[in-house]
């Protein structure tokens, strides 16, 4: 496959923190990666391997000190996070990020429906979209469709993360970044949201990168599994090679 076919291409990406000081450190150390349309990539790696930094680079929150990022063949290395938010959506680990706490569930979704648009927010447009919002919320299977007029700070952590996910995907993003988005939830809520995440990504054929610390989840979900170690991609399993991986195979990377 040629590089033109890649949705996103990272070319020799390096990042440096505290440049020019005694604490200067290289975090990502030459990442080369092609993300193809429809890829669902699980990103696995020990603490400090650089997983979040890699997502930050993709989102435009961290500028690489070296290397280039291409989106559909176009160099976007210098594009701001805001500009990239037209095609990249993200869900964070912290349920407090990604939603506006004092606004209702429906108002939050109205924000999501306007993502990337310049026109000002018109809350009176809400009425016309309620049915569509209810449908999107029902699909995540968390009872949120009955809480459309509840302020977000009244929701449970699980419901808030489910809403963050619905918001991130309401306008189908070209690339969805999931930064351990279920890690702060109890096991049952976490499982439920992961299942809903997988179903939504498959159904909408969303290209996604998901950080997880759970080897079982990395085996279960996605068509690709990357292992990151010390700022480098040390393994890239895909398709049949990923499907036949076992816990034992993966455990070797974390001994
Ligand atoms: N702004 C920063 N200043 C200094 N060090 C940083 C900064 N951002 C990241 N680091 C360091 O870079 C390394 C990689 O961090 P990163 O958060 O990307 O790792 P991670 O793989 O996501 O880890 P975890 O699994 O613990 O979340 C860590 O050692 C971290 O301390």
Coordinates of N, CA and C in Angstrom, one line a residue, residues 143-239:
X143 N -28.9 4.7 29.3 CA -30.0 5.4 29.9 C -30.0 6.9 29.7
X144 N -29.0 7.4 28.9 CA -28.8 8.9 28.8 C -29.9 9.5 28.0
X145 N -30.6 8.8 27.2 CA -31.7 9.4 26.4 C -32.9 9.9 27.3
X146 N -32.9 9.4 28.6 CA -33.9 9.8 29.5 C -33.4 11.0 30.4
X147 N -32.2 11.4 30.1 CA -31.5 12.5 31.0 C -31.1 13.7 30.1
X148 N -31.8 13.9 29.0 CA -31.4 14.9 28.1 C -31.4 16.3 28.7
X149 N -32.3 16.5 29.7 CA -32.4 17.9 30.3 C -31.7 18.0 31.7
X150 N -30.9 17.0 32.0 CA -30.1 17.0 33.2 C -28.8 17.6 33.0
X151 N -28.3 18.4 34.0 CA -27.0 19.0 33.8 C -25.9 17.9 34.0
X152 N -24.9 18.1 33.2 CA -23.9 17.0 33.1 C -23.2 16.7 34.4
X153 N -23.1 17.7 35.3 CA -22.4 17.5 36.6 C -23.3 16.6 37.5
X154 N -24.5 16.3 37.1 CA -25.4 15.4 37.9 C -25.3 14.0 37.4
X155 N -24.5 13.7 36.4 CA -24.4 12.4 35.9 C -23.3 11.6 36.6
X156 N -23.4 10.2 36.6 CA -22.4 9.4 37.1 C -21.2 9.5 36.2
X157 N -20.0 9.0 36.7 CA -18.8 9.1 35.9 C -19.0 8.2 34.6
X158 N -19.6 7.1 34.7 CA -19.9 6.2 33.6 C -20.7 6.9 32.5
X159 N -21.8 7.6 33.0 CA -22.7 8.2 32.1 C -22.0 9.4 31.4
X160 N -21.1 10.1 32.2 CA -20.4 11.2 31.6 C -19.4 10.8 30.6
X161 N -18.8 9.7 30.8 CA -17.8 9.2 29.8 C -18.6 8.7 28.6
X162 N -19.8 8.1 28.8 CA -20.6 7.6 27.7 C -21.0 8.8 26.8
X163 N -21.4 9.9 27.5 CA -21.7 11.1 26.8 C -20.5 11.7 26.0
X164 N -19.3 11.7 26.7 CA -18.1 12.2 26.0 C -17.9 11.4 24.7
X165 N -18.2 10.1 24.8 CA -18.0 9.2 23.6 C -19.0 9.6 22.5
X166 N -20.3 9.7 22.9 CA -21.3 10.1 21.9 C -21.0 11.4 21.3
X167 N -20.5 12.4 22.1 CA -20.2 13.7 21.6 C -19.0 13.6 20.6
X168 N -18.0 12.8 20.9 CA -16.8 12.7 20.1 C -17.2 12.1 18.7
X169 N -18.2 11.2 18.7 CA -18.5 10.5 17.5 C -19.8 11.0 16.8
X170 N -20.5 12.0 17.4 CA -21.8 12.5 16.9 C -21.6 12.9 15.4
X171 N -20.6 13.8 15.2 CA -20.2 14.1 13.8 C -19.1 13.2 13.5
X172 N -19.3 12.2 12.7 CA -18.3 11.2 12.5 C -16.9 11.8 12.3
X173 N -15.9 11.6 13.2 CA -14.6 12.1 13.0 C -13.8 11.2 12.0
X174 N -12.8 11.8 11.3 CA -12.0 10.9 10.4 C -11.1 10.1 11.3
X175 N -10.7 10.6 12.5 CA -9.8 9.9 13.4 C -10.3 10.1 14.8
X176 N -10.5 9.0 15.5 CA -11.0 9.1 16.9 C -9.8 8.6 17.9
X177 N -9.5 9.5 18.8 CA -8.4 9.1 19.8 C -9.0 8.8 21.1
X178 N -8.8 7.6 21.7 CA -9.3 7.2 23.0 C -8.2 7.0 23.9
X179 N -8.1 7.9 24.9 CA -6.9 7.9 25.8 C -7.4 7.2 27.1
X180 N -7.4 5.9 27.1 CA -7.8 5.1 28.3 C -9.2 5.6 28.8
X181 N -10.1 5.8 27.9 CA -11.4 6.5 28.2 C -12.3 5.7 29.1
X182 N -12.0 4.5 29.5 CA -12.8 3.7 30.4 C -12.0 3.4 31.7
X183 N -10.8 3.9 31.8 CA -9.9 3.5 32.9 C -10.4 4.0 34.3
X184 N -11.2 5.2 34.3 CA -11.6 5.7 35.6 C -12.9 5.1 36.1
X185 N -13.5 4.2 35.3 CA -14.8 3.7 35.6 C -14.7 2.3 36.4
X186 N -15.8 2.0 37.1 CA -15.8 0.7 37.8 C -15.8 -0.4 36.7
X187 N -15.4 -1.6 37.1 CA -15.3 -2.7 36.0 C -16.5 -2.9 35.1
X188 N -17.7 -2.8 35.8 CA -18.9 -3.1 35.0 C -19.2 -1.9 34.0
X189 N -19.1 -0.7 34.5 CA -19.3 0.5 33.6 C -18.2 0.5 32.5
X190 N -17.0 0.2 32.9 CA -15.9 0.2 31.9 C -16.1 -0.8 30.8
X191 N -16.5 -2.0 31.2 CA -16.8 -3.1 30.2 C -18.0 -2.7 29.2
X192 N -19.0 -2.1 29.9 CA -20.2 -1.7 29.1 C -19.8 -0.6 28.0
X193 N -19.0 0.4 28.5 CA -18.6 1.4 27.6 C -17.7 0.9 26.5
X194 N -16.8 0.0 26.9 CA -15.9 -0.6 25.9 C -16.7 -1.3 24.8
X195 N -17.7 -2.1 25.2 CA -18.5 -2.9 24.3 C -19.2 -1.9 23.3
X196 N -19.8 -0.8 23.9 CA -20.5 0.2 23.1 C -19.5 0.9 22.1
X197 N -18.3 1.1 22.6 CA -17.3 1.8 21.8 C -17.0 0.9 20.6
X198 N -16.7 -0.3 20.9 CA -16.4 -1.3 19.8 C -17.5 -1.3 18.8
X199 N -18.8 -1.4 19.3 CA -19.9 -1.5 18.4 C -20.0 -0.3 17.5
X200 N -19.9 0.9 18.1 CA -20.0 2.1 17.4 C -18.9 2.3 16.3
X201 N -17.7 1.9 16.7 CA -16.5 2.1 15.8 C -16.7 1.1 14.6
X202 N -17.2 -0.1 14.9 CA -17.4 -1.0 13.8 C -18.6 -0.5 12.9
X203 N -19.7 -0.1 13.5 CA -20.8 0.2 12.7 C -20.6 1.5 11.8
X204 N -19.9 2.4 12.4 CA -19.7 3.7 11.7 C -18.3 3.6 10.9
X205 N -17.6 2.5 11.0 CA -16.3 2.3 10.4 C -15.4 3.5 10.7
X206 N -15.3 3.8 12.0 CA -14.5 4.9 12.4 C -13.0 4.5 12.5
X207 N -12.1 5.3 12.0 CA -10.7 5.0 12.2 C -10.3 5.5 13.7
X208 N -9.7 4.6 14.5 CA -9.6 4.9 15.9 C -8.2 4.4 16.4
X209 N -7.7 5.1 17.4 CA -6.5 4.7 18.2 C -6.9 4.7 19.6
X210 N -6.8 3.6 20.3 CA -7.3 3.5 21.7 C -6.1 3.0 22.6
X211 N -5.8 3.8 23.6 CA -4.8 3.4 24.6 C -5.5 2.5 25.6
X212 N -4.8 1.4 25.9 CA -5.3 0.6 27.0 C -4.2 0.0 27.8
X213 N -4.4 -0.3 29.0 CA -3.4 -1.0 29.8 C -3.7 -2.4 30.0
X214 N -4.9 -2.8 29.4 CA -5.3 -4.2 29.6 C -5.0 -5.0 28.4
X215 N -4.2 -6.0 28.6 CA -3.8 -6.8 27.4 C -5.0 -7.6 26.8
X216 N -5.9 -8.0 27.7 CA -7.1 -8.7 27.2 C -7.9 -7.8 26.3
X217 N -8.0 -6.6 26.6 CA -8.8 -5.7 25.8 C -8.0 -5.4 24.5
X218 N -6.7 -5.3 24.6 CA -5.9 -5.0 23.3 C -6.0 -6.2 22.4
X219 N -6.2 -7.4 23.0 CA -6.4 -8.6 22.1 C -7.8 -8.7 21.5
X220 N -8.7 -8.3 22.4 CA -10.1 -8.5 22.0 C -10.6 -7.4 20.9
X221 N -10.1 -6.2 21.1 CA -10.6 -5.1 20.2 C -9.6 -4.7 19.1
X222 N -10.2 -4.3 18.0 CA -9.4 -3.7 17.0 C -8.8 -4.7 16.0
X223 N -8.3 -4.1 14.9 CA -7.6 -5.0 13.9 C -6.1 -4.9 13.9
X224 N -5.7 -4.0 14.8 CA -4.2 -3.7 14.9 C -3.8 -3.5 16.3
X225 N -2.6 -3.9 16.6 CA -2.1 -3.7 18.0 C -0.7 -3.2 17.9
X226 N -0.4 -2.1 18.5 CA 0.9 -1.5 18.5 C 1.5 -1.6 19.9
X227 N 2.7 -2.1 20.0 CA 3.4 -2.0 21.3 C 4.4 -0.9 21.3
X228 N 4.2 0.0 22.3 CA 5.2 1.1 22.4 C 6.1 0.9 23.5
X229 N 7.4 1.1 23.3 CA 8.4 1.0 24.4 C 9.4 2.1 24.3
X230 N 9.6 2.8 25.3 CA 10.6 3.9 25.4 C 10.6 4.7 24.1
X231 N 9.4 5.2 23.8 CA 9.2 6.2 22.7 C 9.3 5.6 21.3
X232 N 9.3 4.3 21.2 CA 9.4 3.6 19.8 C 8.3 2.6 19.7
X233 N 7.8 2.4 18.5 CA 6.9 1.3 18.2 C 7.7 0.0 18.0
X234 N 7.6 -0.9 19.0 CA 8.5 -2.1 18.9 C 7.7 -3.3 18.2
X235 N 6.4 -3.2 18.2 CA 5.7 -4.2 17.4 C 4.4 -3.6 16.8
X236 N 4.0 -4.1 15.7 CA 2.8 -3.7 15.0 C 2.1 -4.9 14.4
X237 N 1.2 -5.5 15.2 CA 0.5 -6.7 14.7 C -0.8 -6.3 14.0
X238 N -1.1 -6.9 12.9 CA -2.4 -6.6 12.3 C -3.0 -7.8 11.7
X239 N -4.3 -7.7 11.4 CA -5.1 -8.7 10.8 C -4.9 -10.1 11.4

